[in-house]
Tab-separated table of C-alpha atoms in Angstrom:
chain	number	residue	atom	x	y	z
A	1	UNK	CA	30.841	22.081	27.445
A	2	UNK	CA	29.349	21.597	24.006
A	3	UNK	CA	26.292	23.749	23.325
A	4	UNK	CA	23.054	22.035	22.309
A	5	UNK	CA	20.012	23.243	20.422
A	6	UNK	CA	17.364	24.835	22.623
A	7	UNK	CA	14.433	22.914	21.125
A	8	UNK	CA	11.689	25.092	22.644
A	9	UNK	CA	13.232	28.378	21.538
A	10	UNK	CA	13.979	27.100	18.027
A	11	UNK	CA	10.422	25.726	17.739
A	12	UNK	CA	9.058	29.122	18.791
A	13	UNK	CA	11.288	30.708	16.140
A	14	UNK	CA	9.867	28.335	13.514
A	15	UNK	CA	6.313	29.313	14.499
A	16	UNK	CA	7.170	33.006	14.226
A	17	UNK	CA	8.803	32.497	10.812
A	18	UNK	CA	5.821	30.464	9.605
A	19	UNK	CA	3.364	33.067	10.849
A	20	UNK	CA	5.415	35.866	9.257
A	21	UNK	CA	5.306	34.220	5.830
A	22	UNK	CA	1.681	33.058	6.203
A	23	UNK	CA	0.263	36.442	7.180
A	24	UNK	CA	1.996	38.129	4.246
A	25	UNK	CA	-0.647	36.800	1.843
A	26	UNK	CA	-3.718	37.821	3.830
A	27	UNK	CA	-2.405	41.182	5.010
A	28	UNK	CA	-1.456	42.267	1.476
A	29	UNK	CA	-4.917	41.320	0.183
A	30	UNK	CA	-6.524	43.751	2.638
A	31	UNK	CA	-4.102	46.550	1.820
A	32	UNK	CA	-4.184	46.123	-1.972
A	33	UNK	CA	-6.949	48.675	-2.723
A	34	UNK	CA	-4.933	51.324	-0.847
A	35	UNK	CA	-1.676	50.258	-2.530
A	36	UNK	CA	-3.278	50.488	-5.979
A	37	UNK	CA	-4.635	53.924	-5.113
A	38	UNK	CA	-1.133	55.032	-4.105
A	39	UNK	CA	0.967	53.402	-6.833
A	40	UNK	CA	-1.667	53.022	-9.601
A	41	UNK	CA	-1.241	50.168	-12.082
A	42	UNK	CA	-4.484	48.282	-11.408
A	43	UNK	CA	-4.036	46.356	-14.682
A	44	UNK	CA	-0.962	44.546	-13.276
A	45	UNK	CA	-2.210	44.301	-9.685
A	46	UNK	CA	-2.631	40.503	-9.786
A	47	UNK	CA	1.112	40.117	-10.346
A	48	UNK	CA	1.748	41.333	-6.804
A	49	UNK	CA	0.302	37.974	-5.704
A	50	UNK	CA	1.268	35.794	-8.666
A	51	UNK	CA	4.988	36.629	-8.709
A	52	UNK	CA	5.262	35.797	-4.993
A	53	UNK	CA	3.739	32.346	-5.548
A	54	UNK	CA	5.789	31.669	-8.688
A	55	UNK	CA	9.189	32.521	-7.222
A	56	UNK	CA	8.262	30.707	-4.018
A	57	UNK	CA	7.369	27.507	-5.879
A	58	UNK	CA	10.286	27.483	-8.321
A	59	UNK	CA	12.940	27.775	-5.604
A	60	UNK	CA	11.432	25.429	-2.981
A	61	UNK	CA	13.015	22.165	-4.248
A	62	UNK	CA	16.412	23.876	-4.589
A	63	UNK	CA	16.309	24.900	-0.930
A	64	UNK	CA	15.390	21.341	0.023
A	65	UNK	CA	18.480	19.992	-1.717
A	66	UNK	CA	20.728	22.661	-0.207
A	67	UNK	CA	19.315	21.967	3.266
A	68	UNK	CA	20.412	18.337	2.885
A	69	UNK	CA	23.761	19.226	1.301
A	70	UNK	CA	24.859	22.259	3.357
A	71	UNK	CA	22.651	22.216	6.448
A	72	UNK	CA	19.247	23.434	7.658
A	73	UNK	CA	20.468	26.432	9.647
A	74	UNK	CA	22.365	28.384	6.935
A	75	UNK	CA	19.617	27.833	4.339
A	76	UNK	CA	16.870	28.848	6.770
A	77	UNK	CA	18.756	32.009	7.718
A	78	UNK	CA	19.450	32.879	4.053
A	79	UNK	CA	15.733	32.435	3.302
A	80	UNK	CA	14.727	34.752	6.165
A	81	UNK	CA	17.345	37.312	5.066
A	82	UNK	CA	15.996	37.339	1.494
A	83	UNK	CA	12.443	37.610	2.822
A	84	UNK	CA	13.433	40.575	5.010
A	85	UNK	CA	15.327	42.229	2.134
A	86	UNK	CA	12.341	41.770	-0.185
A	87	UNK	CA	9.995	43.141	2.504
A	88	UNK	CA	12.147	46.256	2.920
A	89	UNK	CA	12.142	46.821	-0.854
A	90	UNK	CA	8.347	46.363	-0.927
A	91	UNK	CA	7.945	49.010	1.753
A	92	UNK	CA	10.153	51.445	-0.170
A	93	UNK	CA	8.414	50.857	-3.523
A	94	UNK	CA	7.121	53.965	-5.265
A	95	UNK	CA	5.543	52.306	-8.309
A	96	UNK	CA	3.708	49.046	-8.999
A	97	UNK	CA	6.449	47.460	-11.122
A	98	UNK	CA	9.009	47.998	-8.345
A	99	UNK	CA	6.622	46.426	-5.853
A	100	UNK	CA	6.154	43.382	-8.101
A	101	UNK	CA	9.931	42.869	-8.421
A	102	UNK	CA	10.332	43.237	-4.653
A	103	UNK	CA	7.540	40.721	-4.076
A	104	UNK	CA	9.420	38.311	-6.326
A	105	UNK	CA	12.476	38.614	-4.056
A	106	UNK	CA	10.229	38.149	-1.033
A	107	UNK	CA	8.872	34.958	-2.594
A	108	UNK	CA	12.390	33.609	-3.161
A	109	UNK	CA	13.037	34.012	0.562
A	110	UNK	CA	9.676	32.560	1.566
A	111	UNK	CA	10.467	29.486	-0.547
A	112	UNK	CA	12.931	28.411	2.162
A	113	UNK	CA	10.799	29.161	5.211
A	114	UNK	CA	8.091	26.516	4.898
A	115	UNK	CA	10.036	23.441	3.676
A	116	UNK	CA	13.128	24.040	5.809
A	117	UNK	CA	10.921	24.693	8.864
A	118	UNK	CA	9.268	21.321	8.370
A	119	UNK	CA	12.654	19.676	7.853
A	120	UNK	CA	14.002	21.144	11.115
A	121	UNK	CA	10.869	19.896	12.908
A	122	UNK	CA	11.575	16.418	11.484
A	123	UNK	CA	15.118	16.624	12.890
A	124	UNK	CA	14.035	17.774	16.342
A	125	UNK	CA	10.974	15.596	17.061
A	126	UNK	CA	9.945	11.955	16.866
A	127	UNK	CA	6.862	10.927	14.886
A	128	UNK	CA	4.123	11.538	17.481
A	129	UNK	CA	5.501	14.840	18.772
A	130	UNK	CA	6.258	15.918	15.202
A	131	UNK	CA	2.603	15.599	14.224
A	132	UNK	CA	1.592	17.761	17.210
A	133	UNK	CA	4.145	20.431	16.294
A	134	UNK	CA	2.938	20.334	12.689
A	135	UNK	CA	-0.555	20.917	14.072
A	136	UNK	CA	0.645	24.062	15.812
A	137	UNK	CA	2.320	25.146	12.575
A	138	UNK	CA	-1.012	24.663	10.782
A	139	UNK	CA	-2.620	26.767	13.497
A	140	UNK	CA	-0.190	29.578	12.647
A	141	UNK	CA	-1.623	29.596	9.123
A	142	UNK	CA	-5.151	29.570	10.524
A	143	UNK	CA	-4.505	32.471	12.880
A	144	UNK	CA	-2.856	34.375	10.019
A	145	UNK	CA	-5.961	33.909	7.858
A	146	UNK	CA	-8.120	35.538	10.549
A	147	UNK	CA	-5.646	38.045	12.013
A	148	UNK	CA	-4.132	39.163	8.691
A	149	UNK	CA	-7.112	41.119	7.311
A	150	UNK	CA	-7.667	42.813	10.694
A	151	UNK	CA	-4.001	43.756	11.064
A	152	UNK	CA	-3.816	44.910	7.454
A	153	UNK	CA	-6.787	47.212	7.851
A	154	UNK	CA	-5.432	48.647	11.126
A	155	UNK	CA	-1.927	49.297	9.753
A	156	UNK	CA	-3.228	50.873	6.540
A	157	UNK	CA	-5.615	53.153	8.449
A	158	UNK	CA	-3.002	54.305	10.989
A	159	UNK	CA	0.673	54.278	9.963
A	160	UNK	CA	0.322	53.551	6.232
A	161	UNK	CA	0.486	50.562	3.866
A	162	UNK	CA	4.323	50.610	3.673
A	163	UNK	CA	4.441	49.222	7.217
A	164	UNK	CA	2.700	45.962	6.340
A	165	UNK	CA	6.085	45.164	4.753
A	166	UNK	CA	8.460	47.101	7.038
A	167	UNK	CA	7.134	45.263	10.108
A	168	UNK	CA	8.799	42.075	8.808
A	169	UNK	CA	12.274	43.636	9.021
A	170	UNK	CA	12.761	43.776	12.836
A	171	UNK	CA	10.923	40.456	13.280
A	172	UNK	CA	13.086	38.738	10.668
A	173	UNK	CA	16.358	40.149	11.980
A	174	UNK	CA	15.399	39.143	15.522
A	175	UNK	CA	14.678	35.618	14.270
A	176	UNK	CA	18.103	35.386	12.656
A	177	UNK	CA	19.805	36.361	15.935
A	178	UNK	CA	17.677	33.831	17.828
A	179	UNK	CA	18.450	30.987	15.406
A	180	UNK	CA	22.129	31.852	15.238
A	181	UNK	CA	22.502	31.510	18.993
A	182	UNK	CA	19.987	28.809	20.006
A	183	UNK	CA	20.051	26.503	16.957
A	184	UNK	CA	23.187	24.354	17.107
A	185	UNK	CA	23.643	22.156	14.037
A	186	UNK	CA	26.422	19.711	13.386
A	187	UNK	CA	28.513	20.745	10.428
A	188	UNK	CA	27.863	18.751	7.292
A	189	UNK	CA	30.741	16.687	5.960
A	190	UNK	CA	31.908	18.465	2.833
A	191	UNK	CA	31.123	16.501	-0.306
A	192	UNK	CA	33.222	16.826	-3.422
A	193	UNK	CA	30.178	16.270	-5.652
A	194	UNK	CA	29.276	19.194	-7.905
A	195	UNK	CA	25.980	21.017	-7.447
A	196	UNK	CA	23.455	20.088	-10.128
A	197	UNK	CA	23.249	23.546	-11.747
A	198	UNK	CA	21.648	22.494	-15.046
A	199	UNK	CA	19.129	20.253	-13.290
A	200	UNK	CA	18.170	23.145	-11.017
A	201	UNK	CA	17.731	25.483	-14.009
A	202	UNK	CA	15.553	23.024	-15.945
A	203	UNK	CA	13.475	22.332	-12.828
A	204	UNK	CA	12.853	26.036	-12.210
A	205	UNK	CA	11.977	26.552	-15.898
A	206	UNK	CA	9.527	23.621	-15.732
A	207	UNK	CA	7.792	24.991	-12.648
A	208	UNK	CA	7.648	28.608	-13.789
A	209	UNK	CA	6.257	27.768	-17.248
A	210	UNK	CA	3.731	25.279	-15.803
A	211	UNK	CA	2.412	27.508	-13.001
A	212	UNK	CA	2.463	30.661	-15.118
A	213	UNK	CA	0.605	28.783	-17.851
A	214	UNK	CA	-2.174	27.827	-15.448
A	215	UNK	CA	-2.244	31.358	-14.028
A	216	UNK	CA	-2.787	32.853	-17.500
A	217	UNK	CA	-5.215	30.050	-18.413
A	218	UNK	CA	-7.397	31.035	-15.476
A	219	UNK	CA	-7.175	34.736	-16.393
A	220	UNK	CA	-7.481	34.677	-20.189
A	221	UNK	CA	-8.467	31.155	-21.256
A	222	UNK	CA	-6.581	29.221	-23.935
A	223	UNK	CA	-4.204	31.504	-25.852
A	224	UNK	CA	-1.045	31.058	-27.913
A	225	UNK	CA	0.988	32.204	-24.905
A	226	UNK	CA	-0.635	29.612	-22.632
A	227	UNK	CA	-0.035	26.807	-25.145
A	228	UNK	CA	3.564	27.956	-25.572
A	229	UNK	CA	4.133	27.902	-21.803
A	230	UNK	CA	2.731	24.380	-21.481
A	231	UNK	CA	4.895	23.166	-24.375
A	232	UNK	CA	7.922	24.785	-22.698
A	233	UNK	CA	7.099	23.080	-19.392
A	234	UNK	CA	6.936	19.648	-21.093
A	235	UNK	CA	10.214	20.191	-22.961
A	236	UNK	CA	12.046	21.498	-19.899
A	237	UNK	CA	10.679	18.587	-17.826
A	238	UNK	CA	12.139	16.179	-20.371
A	239	UNK	CA	15.498	17.954	-20.197
A	240	UNK	CA	15.328	17.933	-16.390
A	241	UNK	CA	14.737	14.160	-16.249
A	242	UNK	CA	17.546	13.547	-18.736
A	243	UNK	CA	19.916	15.759	-16.727
A	244	UNK	CA	19.014	14.131	-13.399
A	245	UNK	CA	19.762	10.657	-14.744
A	246	UNK	CA	23.308	11.764	-15.558
A	247	UNK	CA	23.970	14.115	-12.628
A	248	UNK	CA	26.517	13.102	-10.007
A	249	UNK	CA	24.438	14.682	-7.229
A	250	UNK	CA	20.922	15.347	-8.663
A	251	UNK	CA	18.803	18.124	-7.168
A	252	UNK	CA	15.952	15.586	-6.902
A	253	UNK	CA	16.899	11.923	-6.831
A	254	UNK	CA	14.539	10.312	-9.360
A	255	UNK	CA	14.794	7.045	-7.458
A	256	UNK	CA	12.498	8.636	-4.864
A	257	UNK	CA	9.621	8.226	-7.306
A	258	UNK	CA	10.160	4.483	-7.516
A	259	UNK	CA	9.204	4.541	-3.829
A	260	UNK	CA	5.468	3.881	-4.105
A	261	UNK	CA	4.648	5.395	-0.724
A	262	UNK	CA	6.595	8.612	-1.372
A	263	UNK	CA	4.987	9.108	-4.779
A	264	UNK	CA	1.442	8.359	-3.624
A	265	UNK	CA	1.445	10.556	-0.492
A	266	UNK	CA	2.636	13.504	-2.577
A	267	UNK	CA	-0.095	12.937	-5.161
A	268	UNK	CA	-2.640	12.805	-2.338
A	269	UNK	CA	-1.181	16.033	-0.885
A	270	UNK	CA	-1.499	17.790	-4.259
A	271	UNK	CA	-5.112	16.640	-4.794
A	272	UNK	CA	-6.417	17.599	-1.340
A	273	UNK	CA	-4.580	20.941	-1.520
A	274	UNK	CA	-6.389	21.576	-4.795
A	275	UNK	CA	-9.753	20.995	-3.122
A	276	UNK	CA	-8.661	23.258	-0.256
A	277	UNK	CA	-8.489	26.164	-2.724
A	278	UNK	CA	-12.118	25.462	-3.608
A	279	UNK	CA	-12.960	26.002	0.053
A	280	UNK	CA	-10.713	29.020	0.705
A	281	UNK	CA	-11.812	30.900	-2.428
A	282	UNK	CA	-15.424	29.872	-2.994
A	283	UNK	CA	-16.948	29.453	0.476
A	284	UNK	CA	-16.579	33.229	1.114
A	285	UNK	CA	-18.103	33.769	-2.347
A	286	UNK	CA	-21.026	31.531	-1.333
A	287	UNK	CA	-21.499	33.542	1.858
A	288	UNK	CA	-21.404	36.913	0.085
A	289	UNK	CA	-22.925	36.161	-3.311
A	290	UNK	CA	-25.579	33.552	-2.432
A	291	UNK	CA	-26.462	34.360	1.204
A	292	UNK	CA	-25.722	38.097	0.982
A	293	UNK	CA	-23.475	38.153	4.067
A	294	UNK	CA	-20.859	40.911	4.611
A	295	UNK	CA	-17.231	40.275	3.629
A	296	UNK	CA	-16.093	39.853	7.248
A	297	UNK	CA	-18.471	36.962	7.868
A	298	UNK	CA	-17.540	35.495	4.496
A	299	UNK	CA	-13.971	35.051	5.683
A	300	UNK	CA	-14.860	34.186	9.283
A	301	UNK	CA	-16.746	31.053	8.211
A	302	UNK	CA	-13.385	29.445	7.362
A	303	UNK	CA	-12.052	29.900	10.901
A	304	UNK	CA	-13.443	26.612	12.326
A	305	UNK	CA	-11.522	24.643	9.699
A	306	UNK	CA	-8.235	26.294	10.671
A	307	UNK	CA	-8.829	25.803	14.404
A	308	UNK	CA	-10.021	22.179	14.244
A	309	UNK	CA	-7.237	21.361	11.765
A	310	UNK	CA	-4.863	21.653	14.718
A	311	UNK	CA	-6.857	19.042	16.662
A	312	UNK	CA	-6.751	16.737	13.634
A	313	UNK	CA	-2.970	17.070	13.557
A	314	UNK	CA	-2.689	16.176	17.246
A	315	UNK	CA	-4.947	13.183	16.653
A	316	UNK	CA	-2.755	12.147	13.720
A	317	UNK	CA	0.277	12.013	16.020
A	318	UNK	CA	-1.506	9.738	18.459
A	319	UNK	CA	-2.814	7.441	15.729
A	320	UNK	CA	0.596	7.113	14.067
A	321	UNK	CA	1.775	5.317	17.210
A	322	UNK	CA	-0.777	2.561	16.632
A	323	UNK	CA	-1.771	2.488	12.977
A	324	UNK	CA	-0.108	2.640	9.568
A	325	UNK	CA	-0.209	6.007	7.791
A	326	UNK	CA	-2.335	4.498	5.015
A	327	UNK	CA	-5.364	4.044	7.275
A	328	UNK	CA	-5.019	7.497	8.853
A	329	UNK	CA	-4.815	9.168	5.437
A	330	UNK	CA	-7.850	7.204	4.241
A	331	UNK	CA	-9.786	8.183	7.388
A	332	UNK	CA	-8.938	11.849	6.811
A	333	UNK	CA	-9.952	11.645	3.147
A	334	UNK	CA	-13.231	9.949	4.041
A	335	UNK	CA	-14.052	12.784	6.453
A	336	UNK	CA	-13.174	15.372	3.780
A	337	UNK	CA	-15.341	13.502	1.270
A	338	UNK	CA	-18.240	13.521	3.727
A	339	UNK	CA	-17.828	17.254	4.405
A	340	UNK	CA	-17.537	18.096	0.698
A	341	UNK	CA	-20.518	15.866	-0.129
A	342	UNK	CA	-22.582	17.707	2.468
A	343	UNK	CA	-21.674	21.026	0.831
A	344	UNK	CA	-22.855	19.641	-2.493
A	345	UNK	CA	-26.180	18.517	-0.968
A	346	UNK	CA	-26.961	21.756	0.900
A	347	UNK	CA	-30.051	23.706	-0.184
A	348	UNK	CA	-29.594	27.283	-1.313
A	349	UNK	CA	-30.866	28.991	1.846
A	350	UNK	CA	-28.880	26.931	4.356
A	351	UNK	CA	-28.292	28.830	7.628
A	352	UNK	CA	-24.883	30.323	8.322
A	353	UNK	CA	-24.148	28.071	11.342
A	354	UNK	CA	-24.350	24.924	9.183
A	355	UNK	CA	-21.235	26.053	7.339
A	356	UNK	CA	-19.389	26.427	10.648
A	357	UNK	CA	-20.089	22.769	11.430
A	358	UNK	CA	-19.074	21.584	7.949
A	359	UNK	CA	-15.837	23.596	8.072
A	360	UNK	CA	-15.049	22.056	11.466
A	361	UNK	CA	-15.567	18.544	10.075
A	362	UNK	CA	-13.354	19.357	7.091
A	363	UNK	CA	-10.717	20.700	9.492
A	364	UNK	CA	-10.456	17.324	11.243
A	365	UNK	CA	-10.103	15.568	7.888
A	366	UNK	CA	-7.437	17.952	6.678
A	367	UNK	CA	-5.558	17.801	9.966
A	368	UNK	CA	-5.369	14.016	9.687
A	369	UNK	CA	-4.607	13.804	5.969
A	370	UNK	CA	-2.187	16.708	5.432
A	371	UNK	CA	-0.152	16.074	8.589
A	372	UNK	CA	0.124	12.358	7.905
A	373	UNK	CA	1.160	12.834	4.267
A	374	UNK	CA	3.879	15.251	5.410
A	375	UNK	CA	5.174	12.917	8.125
A	376	UNK	CA	5.022	9.897	5.827
A	377	UNK	CA	6.815	11.717	2.990
A	378	UNK	CA	9.652	12.403	5.445
A	379	UNK	CA	9.625	8.910	6.972
A	380	UNK	CA	9.588	7.092	3.621
A	381	UNK	CA	13.047	8.349	2.567
A	382	UNK	CA	16.563	8.006	4.011
A	383	UNK	CA	17.529	10.620	6.605
A	384	UNK	CA	20.000	12.321	4.260
A	385	UNK	CA	17.154	13.104	1.830
A	386	UNK	CA	14.552	14.432	4.288
A	387	UNK	CA	15.128	18.019	3.112
A	388	UNK	CA	14.448	17.138	-0.534
A	389	UNK	CA	11.440	15.000	0.439
A	390	UNK	CA	9.934	17.768	2.582
A	391	UNK	CA	10.448	20.470	-0.034
A	392	UNK	CA	8.898	18.256	-2.718
A	393	UNK	CA	5.888	17.641	-0.465
A	394	UNK	CA	5.504	21.417	-0.045
A	395	UNK	CA	5.913	21.874	-3.807
A	396	UNK	CA	3.250	19.220	-4.512
A	397	UNK	CA	0.750	21.132	-2.409
A	398	UNK	CA	1.638	24.410	-4.144
A	399	UNK	CA	1.210	22.882	-7.599
A	400	UNK	CA	-2.135	21.379	-6.577
A	401	UNK	CA	-3.361	24.742	-5.311
A	402	UNK	CA	-2.130	26.737	-8.320
A	403	UNK	CA	-3.519	24.338	-10.926
A	404	UNK	CA	-6.893	23.864	-9.271
A	405	UNK	CA	-7.571	27.510	-8.456
A	406	UNK	CA	-7.237	28.168	-12.212
A	407	UNK	CA	-9.400	25.192	-13.209
A	408	UNK	CA	-12.062	26.025	-10.606
A	409	UNK	CA	-12.175	29.562	-11.993
A	410	UNK	CA	-12.688	28.232	-15.514
A	411	UNK	CA	-15.458	25.874	-14.336
A	412	UNK	CA	-17.233	28.714	-12.491
A	413	UNK	CA	-16.969	31.127	-15.442
A	414	UNK	CA	-18.269	28.557	-17.953
A	415	UNK	CA	-21.194	27.588	-15.701
A	416	UNK	CA	-22.062	31.235	-14.986
A	417	UNK	CA	-21.791	32.174	-18.667
A	418	UNK	CA	-24.073	29.379	-19.887
A	419	UNK	CA	-26.743	30.061	-17.283
A	420	UNK	CA	-26.710	33.827	-17.891
A	421	UNK	CA	-27.133	33.252	-21.623
A	422	UNK	CA	-30.016	30.821	-20.964
A	423	UNK	CA	-31.623	33.446	-18.724
A	424	UNK	CA	-31.228	36.112	-21.419
A	425	UNK	CA	-28.839	38.218	-19.321
A	426	UNK	CA	-26.182	39.860	-21.488
A	427	UNK	CA	-24.324	41.812	-18.793
A	428	UNK	CA	-21.659	39.240	-17.849
A	429	UNK	CA	-20.024	41.678	-15.394
A	430	UNK	CA	-23.133	41.600	-13.241
A	431	UNK	CA	-21.822	38.549	-11.342
A	432	UNK	CA	-18.872	40.639	-10.123
A	433	UNK	CA	-21.345	43.128	-8.659
A	434	UNK	CA	-23.354	40.337	-7.061
A	435	UNK	CA	-20.474	38.900	-5.013
A	436	UNK	CA	-19.441	42.356	-3.750
A	437	UNK	CA	-21.626	43.203	-0.715
A	438	UNK	CA	-21.212	46.927	-1.467
A	439	UNK	CA	-22.701	46.686	-4.973
A	440	UNK	CA	-25.042	43.672	-4.662
A	441	UNK	CA	-27.879	45.749	-3.184
A	442	UNK	CA	-27.742	48.056	-6.215
A	443	UNK	CA	-29.098	45.187	-8.344
A	444	UNK	CA	-32.884	45.034	-8.649
A	445	UNK	CA	-34.325	42.567	-6.093
A	446	UNK	CA	-35.926	40.014	-8.457
A	447	UNK	CA	-32.839	39.948	-10.687
A	448	UNK	CA	-30.600	39.623	-7.628
A	449	UNK	CA	-32.540	36.537	-6.509
A	450	UNK	CA	-32.184	34.998	-9.981
A	451	UNK	CA	-28.444	35.723	-10.063
A	452	UNK	CA	-27.985	34.106	-6.667
A	453	UNK	CA	-29.559	30.933	-8.023
A	454	UNK	CA	-27.144	31.084	-10.968
A	455	UNK	CA	-24.131	31.449	-8.667
A	456	UNK	CA	-25.426	28.710	-6.342
A	457	UNK	CA	-25.724	26.290	-9.264
A	458	UNK	CA	-22.271	27.213	-10.614
A	459	UNK	CA	-20.644	26.693	-7.214
A	460	UNK	CA	-22.084	23.183	-7.170
A	461	UNK	CA	-20.105	22.392	-10.333
A	462	UNK	CA	-16.965	23.630	-8.567
A	463	UNK	CA	-17.588	21.370	-5.578
A	464	UNK	CA	-18.500	18.439	-7.795
A	465	UNK	CA	-15.057	18.797	-9.419
A	466	UNK	CA	-13.530	19.125	-5.942
A	467	UNK	CA	-15.115	15.871	-4.787
A	468	UNK	CA	-13.651	14.097	-7.817
A	469	UNK	CA	-10.220	15.198	-6.555
A	470	UNK	CA	-10.875	13.614	-3.153
A	471	UNK	CA	-12.098	10.383	-4.782
A	472	UNK	CA	-8.881	10.237	-6.840
A	473	UNK	CA	-6.920	10.926	-3.647
A	474	UNK	CA	-8.628	7.968	-1.984
A	475	UNK	CA	-7.620	5.759	-4.909
A	476	UNK	CA	-3.981	6.820	-4.586
A	477	UNK	CA	-4.077	6.357	-0.802
A	478	UNK	CA	-4.446	2.599	-1.421
A	479	UNK	CA	-0.895	2.676	-2.810
A	480	UNK	CA	0.595	3.784	0.516
A	481	UNK	CA	2.317	0.843	2.216
A	482	UNK	CA	0.240	-0.927	4.872
A	483	UNK	CA	3.198	-1.041	7.245
A	484	UNK	CA	4.386	2.540	7.017
A	485	UNK	CA	7.916	3.492	7.876
A	486	UNK	CA	6.454	5.894	10.485
A	487	UNK	CA	5.267	2.910	12.520
A	488	UNK	CA	8.568	1.096	12.044
A	489	UNK	CA	10.496	4.113	13.258
A	490	UNK	CA	8.378	4.304	16.376
A	491	UNK	CA	8.838	0.595	17.045
A	492	UNK	CA	12.589	1.105	16.887
């Protein structure tokens, strides 16, 4: 008797893999002060995070192509193996540079986990059930954002920071065994077409130079290095497009972008993911710097968005049975616009509970919009290109987040700098002390109140820019086909 995939077990494995990669970001953030104290190298500390994101992003589209060409199972397992290997190296690191290199390897592995997970979900579930499963996957990220800091603090205080990485090894190896036995995939028919090596290289060079350029732009402003990286990204993009037009089996089929629905849902995904960084990064800053709340509450205020996001995803699945994706995306964006507009209109001394309500509203909007853009990106392409489509959707969100977190930082710094100069305050580092609950109370009371007004005003410029992103997203949502392929698939 021919074995079949155990859908429930494989889905559980996908959730575990997603949670494992999601928690890695939050758990490392908590442990970083201890790691720096152990390994030193505070001046290159940010690269522990940056290199993970860079290697993750540059390899994601390659995995998507390989998942379509070779199969989901082998690529997913290779990604988990690399993630486990990188985690083991991180745990064994004895200096900061070694840790950064190991984190780069970890990121290469993580680059397969998210897009290939979503591709497997697309293979296993129809449209309505898929949206519900995607909601549970989103919940894994939400739980990780809350559980990660707690787990990180506990591990660091008991068995040591090395184990925040070592713990991934048995989990990852167990996942590989589970997938090997319970995930049965039909073997792909071998194609004689050559792998697009040069296209892959130019694509990775484009992504690395672009994302690294924005990373350095946010850190240091406009420099010769930043300009050089942006020029390199443009040149390598041109070479990539030229190569893809001639390639026998391109890593990304450029014809996908002539598909108006595919192009527009990915632009929408990038724009709303950019605004999401404004929430994830700057709402805790609002709580701590403006309202003077402790760090724990600053992060906890985001929890309603993560929890309600799951409900929005479930709702998306139900609505996709009846309505075209265009209207669901527009509904989600309208809710996000309303939530973001409310943030912009809030007075300075708004009570803490108001933010819980706003985050919950935003969670519904994001659950509808993000889930539907993912499902529609998959449904708008032929089945043999679902892997590429899914990985590009993941990449679009990563690019949106990376670019906007840099631009938001620039907006905040410019606004803070101008207001401090107008107020006659020359100590520009004082804002760093304000947003740290441990040092804020060391600032004289009247000055602290003035600085909170400065930060409050600057944050409004950040959210004004964020709302512009959502308005642009709404414009692009009009380009999604009225009769989405999701609905057609369900009718069939």
